Amino acid sequence: MRDELQAVFGGTAGPDGIWSAPGRVNLIGEHTDYNGGLALPFAIDRRTSVAVRLRDDDRIRVATDFVDRGVVPGVIESTLETAHASTGWSRYVLGAAHVLRRELGVPGRGFEALVSSTVPVGVGVSSSAALESATIVALDELWGLGLDRREMVRLGQLVENEVVGAPTGTLDQSAVLLAQRDHAVLLDFRDGTAEQVPLGFEAAGLEILVIDSLVRHDHATGGYGERRRECEEAARIAGVPTLREIAVDDIERWAGRMPAHVHRRLKHIVTDTDRARRVADLVRAGRPREIGPVLTEGHASQRDDFEDSVPAIDAAVDAAVAAGALGARLTGGGFGGAAIALVDRAETARIATSTADAVEAAGHARPIVFTVHPSDGARRDA
């Protein structure tokens, strides 16, 4: 990216460094982050890279060679003072600069940033968290901030909530910033802990397929915010600070004491936290093949109780399981995006093709299917 940065922005100097951050797959535990629950995500081997060159003034210039969902190459100009007013894809870069300056009280320096990515957008694998996190780790070093990773998680969430306007929790940033190769991160959003959990997929001959439905979502304008408000209503009626405080055995106690759809949201959150705990226990015990049914159970909960799936995703889950996947489920915030399937490595190609064929035969767009592997979190690459 060194030559490319000079070609886009001019000058004779290359970047001061190149940093990257991965996308993520959430193995289990969906919408639990803002409900104080548990989740078990892992970083994937698709990354967003940011080559950055500092300036001697307050100007910020950003560009990308990544073309997706209407993103086209071209230089976007701003300043440190106006970065908060950014729109489109650049708000994840400019918003990161704005939040760092405001929260930490630092002047910062202007910069030029060239973005390149292999993380697909709108699929549910956290392309936004990858971009803002790569930018944060870059500016942390270039501005001499000395941030720890947990503080970066908090700042990344502020970019999403305040600059982008997406009412997300911290699951995505935690996975992207804290992950280690061959591990998932067991996140406890009530206690604020993050435990590295070895997955053992490679030793067990397992792969994770991502099945991109091509149905796109937007957390800033979609149903994500509505589901969050419904969860808050459930907690208010139950008289608890978050739905984490409700035990699985107490779910039915609240039936009839709140609107039926609100009770279904409560049921999903409580049971998905339990599923995250069960999956973590199984992989810790060296039994990763046994998590498949728990994943499929989680999808039924999202489809029926949280109601954030879509027909193309449901068709993909059904098709993958019918083709021999050990389990499958919607991953990410829902309302589109992707499903994941746990499969035997020797069966990966066959299950991928069979699933795509079946989804297409059911009248949906033919999904894009690819494998992902648990990988390292955000880092400096050069």
mmCIF file of C-alpha atoms in Angstrom:
data_model
loop_
_atom_site.group_PDB
_atom_site.id
_atom_site.type_symbol
_atom_site.label_atom_id
_atom_site.label_comp_id
_atom_site.label_asym_id
_atom_site.label_seq_id
_atom_site.Cartn_x
_atom_site.Cartn_y
_atom_site.Cartn_z
ATOM 1 C CA MET A 1 0.000 0.000 0.000
ATOM 2 C CA ARG A 2 3.018 2.279 0.146
ATOM 3 C CA ASP A 3 3.129 3.042 -3.560
ATOM 4 C CA GLU A 4 -0.650 3.290 -3.723
ATOM 5 C CA LEU A 5 -0.776 5.928 -0.982
ATOM 6 C CA GLN A 6 1.723 8.099 -2.840
ATOM 7 C CA ALA A 7 -0.191 7.613 -6.086
ATOM 8 C CA VAL A 8 -3.454 8.753 -4.480
ATOM 9 C CA PHE A 9 -2.231 11.599 -2.281
ATOM 10 C CA GLY A 10 1.012 12.626 -3.991
ATOM 11 C CA GLY A 11 4.244 13.533 -2.273
ATOM 12 C CA THR A 12 7.510 11.649 -2.041
ATOM 13 C CA ALA A 13 7.097 10.004 1.370
ATOM 14 C CA GLY A 14 5.404 6.687 1.943
ATOM 15 C CA PRO A 15 3.025 5.975 4.844
ATOM 16 C CA ASP A 16 4.212 6.162 8.431
ATOM 17 C CA GLY A 17 2.799 2.692 8.869
ATOM 18 C CA ILE A 18 0.164 0.182 7.819
ATOM 19 C CA TRP A 19 -2.290 -1.201 10.352
ATOM 20 C CA SER A 20 -5.093 -3.719 9.967
ATOM 21 C CA ALA A 21 -8.059 -5.158 11.836
ATOM 22 C CA PRO A 22 -10.135 -8.249 11.050
ATOM 23 C CA GLY A 23 -13.785 -8.811 10.539
ATOM 24 C CA ARG A 24 -15.436 -11.135 12.996
ATOM 25 C CA VAL A 25 -17.902 -13.990 13.182
ATOM 26 C CA ASN A 26 -20.050 -14.365 16.255
ATOM 27 C CA LEU A 27 -20.180 -18.060 16.993
ATOM 28 C CA ILE A 28 -23.081 -17.686 19.461
ATOM 29 C CA GLY A 29 -24.627 -15.047 21.735
ATOM 30 C CA GLU A 30 -26.494 -12.540 19.579
ATOM 31 C CA HIS A 31 -27.760 -9.153 20.813
ATOM 32 C CA THR A 32 -26.544 -10.120 24.267
ATOM 33 C CA ASP A 33 -23.922 -7.375 24.472
ATOM 34 C CA TYR A 34 -26.275 -4.507 25.283
ATOM 35 C CA ASN A 35 -28.231 -6.827 27.592
ATOM 36 C CA GLY A 36 -25.350 -7.696 29.918
ATOM 37 C CA GLY A 37 -25.093 -11.255 28.599
ATOM 38 C CA LEU A 38 -22.430 -13.509 27.115
ATOM 39 C CA ALA A 39 -21.160 -13.851 23.546
ATOM 40 C CA LEU A 40 -18.462 -15.925 21.875
ATOM 41 C CA PRO A 41 -17.068 -14.214 18.749
ATOM 42 C CA PHE A 42 -13.817 -14.807 16.896
ATOM 43 C CA ALA A 43 -11.811 -12.708 14.444
ATOM 44 C CA ILE A 44 -11.662 -13.931 10.843
ATOM 45 C CA ASP A 45 -8.916 -14.067 8.241
ATOM 46 C CA ARG A 46 -10.365 -11.189 6.221
ATOM 47 C CA ARG A 47 -8.960 -7.805 7.147
ATOM 48 C CA THR A 48 -9.237 -4.071 6.594
ATOM 49 C CA SER A 49 -5.906 -2.294 6.186
ATOM 50 C CA VAL A 50 -5.200 1.401 6.661
ATOM 51 C CA ALA A 51 -2.003 3.043 5.412
ATOM 52 C CA VAL A 52 -1.555 6.361 7.219
ATOM 53 C CA ARG A 53 0.769 9.315 6.650
ATOM 54 C CA LEU A 54 0.785 12.190 9.130
ATOM 55 C CA ARG A 55 0.509 15.799 7.973
ATOM 56 C CA ASP A 56 1.851 19.005 9.498
ATOM 57 C CA ASP A 57 -1.560 20.708 9.488
ATOM 58 C CA ASP A 58 -5.101 19.833 10.587
ATOM 59 C CA ARG A 59 -6.320 18.442 7.257
ATOM 60 C CA ILE A 60 -7.548 14.878 6.897
ATOM 61 C CA ARG A 61 -7.688 13.175 3.504
ATOM 62 C CA VAL A 62 -9.032 9.631 3.119
ATOM 63 C CA ALA A 63 -9.528 7.353 0.152
ATOM 64 C CA THR A 64 -10.185 3.687 -0.554
ATOM 65 C CA ASP A 65 -9.666 1.167 -3.314
ATOM 66 C CA PHE A 66 -12.494 -0.956 -1.890
ATOM 67 C CA VAL A 67 -15.573 -0.879 -4.098
ATOM 68 C CA ASP A 68 -18.787 -2.244 -2.568
ATOM 69 C CA ARG A 69 -22.329 -0.983 -1.904
ATOM 70 C CA GLY A 70 -21.726 2.201 -3.845
ATOM 71 C CA VAL A 71 -18.323 2.946 -2.302
ATOM 72 C CA VAL A 72 -16.189 4.365 -5.082
ATOM 73 C CA PRO A 73 -12.562 5.472 -5.147
ATOM 74 C CA GLY A 74 -11.915 9.163 -4.597
ATOM 75 C CA VAL A 75 -10.353 11.431 -1.999
ATOM 76 C CA ILE A 76 -12.596 12.704 0.804
ATOM 77 C CA GLU A 77 -11.367 15.842 2.547
ATOM 78 C CA SER A 78 -12.034 17.071 6.074
ATOM 79 C CA THR A 79 -10.245 18.664 9.023
ATOM 80 C CA LEU A 80 -9.757 17.679 12.625
ATOM 81 C CA GLU A 81 -12.429 20.192 13.618
ATOM 82 C CA THR A 82 -15.050 19.022 11.108
ATOM 83 C CA ALA A 83 -14.428 15.259 11.274
ATOM 84 C CA HIS A 84 -17.576 14.748 13.371
ATOM 85 C CA ALA A 85 -19.748 15.801 10.433
ATOM 86 C CA SER A 86 -18.583 13.025 8.122
ATOM 87 C CA THR A 87 -20.947 10.781 6.159
ATOM 88 C CA GLY A 88 -20.732 7.513 4.265
ATOM 89 C CA TRP A 89 -17.910 5.043 4.722
ATOM 90 C CA SER A 90 -15.401 7.751 5.694
ATOM 91 C CA ARG A 91 -17.238 8.428 8.975
ATOM 92 C CA TYR A 92 -15.596 5.346 10.490
ATOM 93 C CA VAL A 93 -12.151 6.894 9.872
ATOM 94 C CA LEU A 94 -13.009 10.521 10.494
ATOM 95 C CA GLY A 95 -15.286 9.616 13.389
ATOM 96 C CA ALA A 96 -12.458 7.742 15.060
ATOM 97 C CA ALA A 97 -10.247 10.838 14.864
ATOM 98 C CA HIS A 98 -13.056 12.993 16.269
ATOM 99 C CA VAL A 99 -13.812 10.649 19.184
ATOM 100 C CA LEU A 100 -10.143 10.244 20.124
ATOM 101 C CA ARG A 101 -9.602 13.991 20.228
ATOM 102 C CA ARG A 102 -12.777 14.697 22.186
ATOM 103 C CA GLU A 103 -12.537 11.867 24.710
ATOM 104 C CA LEU A 104 -8.818 12.154 25.381
ATOM 105 C CA GLY A 105 -8.428 15.915 25.065
ATOM 106 C CA VAL A 106 -5.564 15.619 22.589
ATOM 107 C CA PRO A 107 -4.928 17.995 19.670
ATOM 108 C CA GLY A 108 -4.007 15.254 17.206
ATOM 109 C CA ARG A 109 -2.460 15.840 13.808
ATOM 110 C CA GLY A 110 -3.921 15.787 10.345
ATOM 111 C CA PHE A 111 -3.272 12.721 8.239
ATOM 112 C CA GLU A 112 -3.850 10.938 4.966
ATOM 113 C CA ALA A 113 -5.265 7.423 5.043
ATOM 114 C CA LEU A 114 -5.718 4.873 2.284
ATOM 115 C CA VAL A 115 -8.120 2.030 3.091
ATOM 116 C CA SER A 116 -8.068 -1.414 1.530
ATOM 117 C CA SER A 117 -10.253 -4.319 2.651
ATOM 118 C CA THR A 118 -11.255 -7.920 2.081
ATOM 119 C CA VAL A 119 -14.049 -7.763 4.704
ATOM 120 C CA PRO A 120 -17.419 -7.761 2.911
ATOM 121 C CA VAL A 121 -19.795 -4.932 3.800
ATOM 122 C CA GLY A 122 -23.264 -5.494 5.257
ATOM 123 C CA VAL A 123 -22.810 -9.239 5.665
ATOM 124 C CA GLY A 124 -22.761 -9.336 9.452
ATOM 125 C CA VAL A 125 -18.999 -9.824 9.858
ATOM 126 C CA SER A 126 -18.272 -6.357 11.263
ATOM 127 C CA SER A 127 -16.740 -4.463 8.377
ATOM 128 C CA SER A 128 -17.423 -1.225 10.250
ATOM 129 C CA ALA A 129 -15.675 -2.354 13.440
ATOM 130 C CA ALA A 130 -12.716 -3.511 11.359
ATOM 131 C CA LEU A 131 -12.344 -0.077 9.762
ATOM 132 C CA GLU A 132 -12.766 2.017 12.898
ATOM 133 C CA SER A 133 -10.510 -0.320 14.902
ATOM 134 C CA ALA A 134 -7.728 -0.263 12.307
ATOM 135 C CA THR A 135 -7.928 3.525 12.388
ATOM 136 C CA ILE A 136 -7.892 3.681 16.180
ATOM 137 C CA VAL A 137 -4.810 1.453 16.537
ATOM 138 C CA ALA A 138 -3.058 3.528 13.870
ATOM 139 C CA LEU A 139 -3.838 6.883 15.480
ATOM 140 C CA ASP A 140 -3.049 5.509 18.933
ATOM 141 C CA GLU A 141 0.506 4.901 17.792
ATOM 142 C CA LEU A 142 0.934 7.919 15.532
ATOM 143 C CA TRP A 143 -0.531 10.353 18.067
ATOM 144 C CA GLY A 144 1.332 8.715 20.972
ATOM 145 C CA LEU A 145 -1.823 7.981 22.998
ATOM 146 C CA GLY A 146 -0.771 4.761 24.765
ATOM 147 C CA LEU A 147 -4.290 3.293 24.890
ATOM 148 C CA ASP A 148 -5.004 -0.216 26.113
ATOM 149 C CA ARG A 149 -7.278 -2.446 24.053
ATOM 150 C CA ARG A 150 -10.257 -2.259 26.401
ATOM 151 C CA GLU A 151 -10.245 1.549 26.145
ATOM 152 C CA MET A 152 -10.087 1.214 22.360
ATOM 153 C CA VAL A 153 -13.223 -0.946 22.546
ATOM 154 C CA ARG A 154 -15.060 1.822 24.395
ATOM 155 C CA LEU A 155 -13.924 4.463 21.917
ATOM 156 C CA GLY A 156 -14.927 2.324 18.946
ATOM 157 C CA GLN A 157 -18.420 1.955 20.368
ATOM 158 C CA LEU A 158 -18.662 5.751 20.647
ATOM 159 C CA VAL A 159 -17.838 6.046 16.955
ATOM 160 C CA GLU A 160 -20.731 3.708 16.155
ATOM 161 C CA ASN A 161 -23.213 5.228 18.590
ATOM 162 C CA GLU A 162 -22.473 8.933 18.228
ATOM 163 C CA VAL A 163 -20.939 9.476 14.801
ATOM 164 C CA VAL A 164 -22.603 6.718 12.781
ATOM 165 C CA GLY A 165 -25.817 6.620 14.816
ATOM 166 C CA ALA A 166 -25.914 2.818 15.190
ATOM 167 C CA PRO A 167 -27.112 1.772 18.697
ATOM 168 C CA THR A 168 -24.675 -1.141 18.957
ATOM 169 C CA GLY A 169 -22.971 -2.642 21.983
ATOM 170 C CA THR A 170 -19.296 -3.577 22.227
ATOM 171 C CA LEU A 171 -19.305 -7.128 20.862
ATOM 172 C CA ASP A 172 -17.821 -6.252 17.487
ATOM 173 C CA GLN A 173 -15.053 -3.991 18.767
ATOM 174 C CA SER A 174 -14.159 -6.498 21.492
ATOM 175 C CA ALA A 175 -13.793 -9.332 18.990
ATOM 176 C CA VAL A 176 -11.808 -7.239 16.522
ATOM 177 C CA LEU A 177 -9.438 -5.760 19.104
ATOM 178 C CA LEU A 178 -8.999 -8.616 21.603
ATOM 179 C CA ALA A 179 -8.986 -11.762 19.447
ATOM 180 C CA GLN A 180 -6.168 -14.294 19.187
ATOM 181 C CA ARG A 181 -5.509 -16.831 16.449
ATOM 182 C CA ASP A 182 -7.359 -20.162 16.889
ATOM 183 C CA HIS A 183 -9.394 -18.755 19.770
ATOM 184 C CA ALA A 184 -12.781 -17.226 20.400
ATOM 185 C CA VAL A 185 -13.291 -14.528 23.020
ATOM 186 C CA LEU A 186 -15.875 -15.276 25.706
ATOM 187 C CA LEU A 187 -17.227 -11.824 26.482
ATOM 188 C CA ASP A 188 -19.150 -11.204 29.689
ATOM 189 C CA PHE A 189 -20.865 -7.860 29.215
ATOM 190 C CA ARG A 190 -22.089 -7.661 32.805
ATOM 191 C CA ASP A 191 -18.752 -8.335 34.470
ATOM 192 C CA GLY A 192 -16.635 -6.708 31.769
ATOM 193 C CA THR A 193 -14.375 -9.734 31.303
ATOM 194 C CA ALA A 194 -12.902 -11.290 28.174
ATOM 195 C CA GLU A 195 -11.584 -14.851 28.227
ATOM 196 C CA GLN A 196 -9.604 -16.425 25.407
ATOM 197 C CA VAL A 197 -11.174 -19.814 24.637
ATOM 198 C CA PRO A 198 -9.311 -22.261 22.349
ATOM 199 C CA LEU A 199 -11.708 -23.536 19.696
ATOM 200 C CA GLY A 200 -9.917 -26.635 18.479
ATOM 201 C CA PHE A 201 -11.582 -26.548 15.051
ATOM 202 C CA GLU A 202 -8.429 -27.365 13.090
ATOM 203 C CA ALA A 203 -7.505 -30.354 15.245
ATOM 204 C CA ALA A 204 -11.071 -31.649 14.995
ATOM 205 C CA GLY A 205 -11.133 -31.318 11.199
ATOM 206 C CA LEU A 206 -13.834 -28.632 11.265
ATOM 207 C CA GLU A 207 -14.428 -25.502 9.203
ATOM 208 C CA ILE A 208 -16.753 -22.539 9.514
ATOM 209 C CA LEU A 209 -18.618 -21.585 6.346
ATOM 210 C CA VAL A 210 -20.018 -18.087 5.965
ATOM 211 C CA ILE A 211 -23.120 -18.029 3.749
ATOM 212 C CA ASP A 212 -23.697 -14.469 2.536
ATOM 213 C CA SER A 213 -27.395 -14.104 1.711
ATOM 214 C CA LEU A 214 -26.757 -10.866 -0.257
ATOM 215 C CA VAL A 215 -29.611 -9.309 1.763
ATOM 216 C CA ARG A 216 -27.998 -6.181 3.153
ATOM 217 C CA HIS A 217 -28.664 -4.508 6.492
ATOM 218 C CA ASP A 218 -27.878 -1.161 8.123
ATOM 219 C CA HIS A 219 -27.810 -0.991 11.911
ATOM 220 C CA ALA A 220 -28.195 2.783 11.877
ATOM 221 C CA THR A 221 -31.558 2.663 10.101
ATOM 222 C CA GLY A 222 -32.787 -0.934 10.382
ATOM 223 C CA GLY A 223 -34.588 -2.999 13.005
ATOM 224 C CA TYR A 224 -31.599 -3.216 15.342
ATOM 225 C CA GLY A 225 -32.636 -0.119 17.299
ATOM 226 C CA GLU A 226 -36.203 -1.375 17.646
ATOM 227 C CA ARG A 227 -35.008 -4.675 19.102
ATOM 228 C CA ARG A 228 -32.801 -2.829 21.563
ATOM 229 C CA ARG A 229 -35.741 -0.735 22.753
ATOM 230 C CA GLU A 230 -37.857 -3.871 23.168
ATOM 231 C CA CYS A 231 -35.144 -5.477 25.303
ATOM 232 C CA GLU A 232 -34.995 -2.342 27.445
ATOM 233 C CA GLU A 233 -38.764 -2.490 27.850
ATOM 234 C CA ALA A 234 -38.546 -6.122 28.947
ATOM 235 C CA ALA A 235 -35.895 -5.267 31.541
ATOM 236 C CA ARG A 236 -37.954 -2.331 32.829
ATOM 237 C CA ILE A 237 -41.080 -4.462 33.258
ATOM 238 C CA ALA A 238 -39.066 -7.215 34.955
ATOM 239 C CA GLY A 239 -37.440 -4.663 37.247
ATOM 240 C CA VAL A 240 -33.860 -5.628 36.408
ATOM 241 C CA PRO A 241 -30.966 -3.503 35.131
ATOM 242 C CA THR A 242 -30.387 -5.881 32.205
ATOM 243 C CA LEU A 243 -31.892 -9.129 30.973
ATOM 244 C CA ARG A 244 -28.750 -10.951 32.162
ATOM 245 C CA GLU A 245 -30.297 -10.964 35.644
ATOM 246 C CA ILE A 246 -33.093 -13.294 34.532
ATOM 247 C CA ALA A 247 -32.417 -17.036 34.790
ATOM 248 C CA VAL A 248 -33.494 -19.553 32.167
ATOM 249 C CA ASP A 249 -35.867 -21.150 34.691
ATOM 250 C CA ASP A 250 -37.596 -17.786 35.216
ATOM 251 C CA ILE A 251 -38.387 -17.046 31.561
ATOM 252 C CA GLU A 252 -41.963 -18.313 31.658
ATOM 253 C CA ARG A 253 -42.647 -16.453 34.869
ATOM 254 C CA TRP A 254 -42.806 -13.290 32.801
ATOM 255 C CA ALA A 255 -45.156 -14.635 30.136
ATOM 256 C CA GLY A 256 -48.386 -12.657 30.270
ATOM 257 C CA ARG A 257 -46.785 -9.907 32.355
ATOM 258 C CA MET A 258 -45.470 -8.045 29.326
ATOM 259 C CA PRO A 259 -46.466 -7.831 25.651
ATOM 260 C CA ALA A 260 -45.992 -11.183 23.918
ATOM 261 C CA HIS A 261 -43.406 -9.900 21.449
ATOM 262 C CA VAL A 262 -41.421 -8.272 24.263
ATOM 263 C CA HIS A 263 -41.437 -11.557 26.175
ATOM 264 C CA ARG A 264 -40.088 -13.329 23.104
ATOM 265 C CA ARG A 265 -37.174 -10.865 22.998
ATOM 266 C CA LEU A 266 -36.474 -11.607 26.666
ATOM 267 C CA LYS A 267 -36.562 -15.335 25.982
ATOM 268 C CA HIS A 268 -34.012 -15.090 23.175
ATOM 269 C CA ILE A 269 -31.541 -12.997 25.174
ATOM 270 C CA VAL A 270 -31.668 -15.232 28.241
ATOM 271 C CA THR A 271 -31.390 -18.483 26.285
ATOM 272 C CA ASP A 272 -28.653 -17.190 23.959
ATOM 273 C CA THR A 273 -26.521 -16.210 26.932
ATOM 274 C CA ASP A 274 -27.008 -19.762 28.179
ATOM 275 C CA ARG A 275 -26.053 -21.117 24.744
ATOM 276 C CA ALA A 276 -22.857 -19.030 24.732
ATOM 277 C CA ARG A 277 -21.917 -20.553 28.080
ATOM 278 C CA ARG A 278 -22.668 -24.076 26.841
ATOM 279 C CA VAL A 279 -20.643 -23.660 23.641
ATOM 280 C CA ALA A 280 -17.673 -22.238 25.568
ATOM 281 C CA ASP A 281 -17.804 -25.191 27.977
ATOM 282 C CA LEU A 282 -17.862 -27.688 25.105
ATOM 283 C CA VAL A 283 -14.890 -26.257 23.206
ATOM 284 C CA ARG A 284 -12.889 -25.881 26.432
ATOM 285 C CA ALA A 285 -13.522 -29.570 27.033
ATOM 286 C CA GLY A 286 -12.210 -30.453 23.556
ATOM 287 C CA ARG A 287 -15.661 -31.328 22.196
ATOM 288 C CA PRO A 288 -16.165 -28.785 19.383
ATOM 289 C CA ARG A 289 -18.131 -31.204 17.208
ATOM 290 C CA GLU A 290 -20.912 -31.168 19.807
ATOM 291 C CA ILE A 291 -21.654 -27.456 19.465
ATOM 292 C CA GLY A 292 -23.484 -27.869 16.145
ATOM 293 C CA PRO A 293 -26.977 -28.490 17.563
ATOM 294 C CA VAL A 294 -26.555 -25.545 19.926
ATOM 295 C CA LEU A 295 -25.858 -23.275 16.956
ATOM 296 C CA THR A 296 -28.972 -24.484 15.146
ATOM 297 C CA GLU A 297 -31.014 -24.036 18.321
ATOM 298 C CA GLY A 298 -29.713 -20.462 18.461
ATOM 299 C CA HIS A 299 -30.964 -19.821 14.944
ATOM 300 C CA ALA A 300 -34.461 -21.003 15.829
ATOM 301 C CA SER A 301 -34.415 -18.547 18.713
ATOM 302 C CA GLN A 302 -33.414 -15.662 16.460
ATOM 303 C CA ARG A 303 -35.987 -16.627 13.862
ATOM 304 C CA ASP A 304 -38.927 -17.216 16.196
ATOM 305 C CA ASP A 305 -38.234 -15.215 19.373
ATOM 306 C CA PHE A 306 -36.033 -12.313 18.332
ATOM 307 C CA GLU A 307 -37.467 -12.206 14.806
ATOM 308 C CA ASP A 308 -34.364 -10.734 13.196
ATOM 309 C CA SER A 309 -33.846 -13.362 10.506
ATOM 310 C CA VAL A 310 -35.030 -13.165 6.894
ATOM 311 C CA PRO A 311 -36.292 -15.911 4.533
ATOM 312 C CA ALA A 312 -33.019 -16.174 2.608
ATOM 313 C CA ILE A 313 -31.088 -16.767 5.842
ATOM 314 C CA ASP A 314 -33.634 -19.326 7.057
ATOM 315 C CA ALA A 315 -33.320 -21.140 3.739
ATOM 316 C CA ALA A 316 -29.518 -21.134 4.034
ATOM 317 C CA VAL A 317 -29.586 -22.573 7.554
ATOM 318 C CA ASP A 318 -32.049 -25.299 6.580
ATOM 319 C CA ALA A 319 -30.106 -26.138 3.437
ATOM 320 C CA ALA A 320 -26.743 -26.320 5.212
ATOM 321 C CA VAL A 321 -28.064 -28.658 7.909
ATOM 322 C CA ALA A 322 -29.822 -30.806 5.297
ATOM 323 C CA ALA A 323 -26.545 -31.032 3.385
ATOM 324 C CA GLY A 324 -24.712 -32.364 6.414
ATOM 325 C CA ALA A 325 -23.543 -29.334 8.413
ATOM 326 C CA LEU A 326 -23.216 -30.090 12.127
ATOM 327 C CA GLY A 327 -25.098 -26.861 12.859
ATOM 328 C CA ALA A 328 -25.911 -23.477 11.349
ATOM 329 C CA ARG A 329 -27.298 -20.122 12.404
ATOM 330 C CA LEU A 330 -27.714 -16.476 11.538
ATOM 331 C CA THR A 331 -24.678 -14.499 12.653
ATOM 332 C CA GLY A 332 -24.462 -10.794 13.402
ATOM 333 C CA GLY A 333 -27.180 -8.255 14.050
ATOM 334 C CA GLY A 334 -29.651 -9.816 11.646
ATOM 335 C CA PHE A 335 -32.243 -8.380 9.215
ATOM 336 C CA GLY A 336 -30.041 -9.708 6.424
ATOM 337 C CA GLY A 337 -26.371 -10.537 6.312
ATOM 338 C CA ALA A 338 -25.046 -14.060 6.644
ATOM 339 C CA ALA A 339 -25.423 -17.443 8.237
ATOM 340 C CA ILE A 340 -22.569 -19.594 9.471
ATOM 341 C CA ALA A 341 -22.336 -23.368 9.304
ATOM 342 C CA LEU A 342 -20.033 -25.737 11.173
ATOM 343 C CA VAL A 343 -18.898 -28.443 8.766
ATOM 344 C CA ASP A 344 -16.424 -31.292 8.430
ATOM 345 C CA ARG A 345 -13.424 -30.039 6.455
ATOM 346 C CA ALA A 346 -13.671 -32.946 4.020
ATOM 347 C CA GLU A 347 -17.272 -31.976 3.258
ATOM 348 C CA THR A 348 -16.754 -28.214 2.952
ATOM 349 C CA ALA A 349 -16.926 -27.875 -0.834
ATOM 350 C CA ARG A 350 -19.879 -30.226 -1.209
ATOM 351 C CA ILE A 351 -21.916 -28.579 1.561
ATOM 352 C CA ALA A 352 -21.120 -25.110 0.215
ATOM 353 C CA THR A 353 -22.327 -25.985 -3.281
ATOM 354 C CA SER A 354 -25.374 -27.905 -2.085
ATOM 355 C CA THR A 355 -26.408 -25.040 0.196
ATOM 356 C CA ALA A 356 -26.066 -22.413 -2.528
ATOM 357 C CA ASP A 357 -28.010 -24.602 -4.974
ATOM 358 C CA ALA A 358 -30.855 -25.138 -2.503
ATOM 359 C CA VAL A 359 -31.146 -21.464 -1.554
ATOM 360 C CA GLU A 360 -31.242 -20.473 -5.210
ATOM 361 C CA ALA A 361 -33.809 -23.179 -5.971
ATOM 362 C CA ALA A 362 -35.991 -21.764 -3.190
ATOM 363 C CA GLY A 363 -36.226 -18.480 -5.107
ATOM 364 C CA HIS A 364 -33.551 -16.426 -3.361
ATOM 365 C CA ALA A 365 -30.376 -14.910 -4.741
ATOM 366 C CA ARG A 366 -27.576 -17.432 -4.962
ATOM 367 C CA PRO A 367 -25.505 -16.857 -1.800
ATOM 368 C CA ILE A 368 -21.772 -16.335 -1.742
ATOM 369 C CA VAL A 369 -20.200 -19.027 0.434
ATOM 370 C CA PHE A 370 -16.665 -18.884 1.839
ATOM 371 C CA THR A 371 -14.641 -20.306 4.714
ATOM 372 C CA VAL A 372 -13.186 -18.300 7.580
ATOM 373 C CA HIS A 373 -10.582 -19.203 10.186
ATOM 374 C CA PRO A 374 -10.118 -17.820 13.719
ATOM 375 C CA SER A 375 -7.406 -15.194 13.443
ATOM 376 C CA ASP A 376 -5.529 -12.443 15.269
ATOM 377 C CA GLY A 377 -7.031 -9.110 16.209
ATOM 378 C CA ALA A 378 -5.988 -5.593 15.172
ATOM 379 C CA ARG A 379 -2.267 -5.046 14.679
ATOM 380 C CA ARG A 380 0.468 -3.107 12.946
ATOM 381 C CA ASP A 381 1.505 -4.863 9.728
ATOM 382 C CA ALA A 382 4.298 -2.590 8.453
#
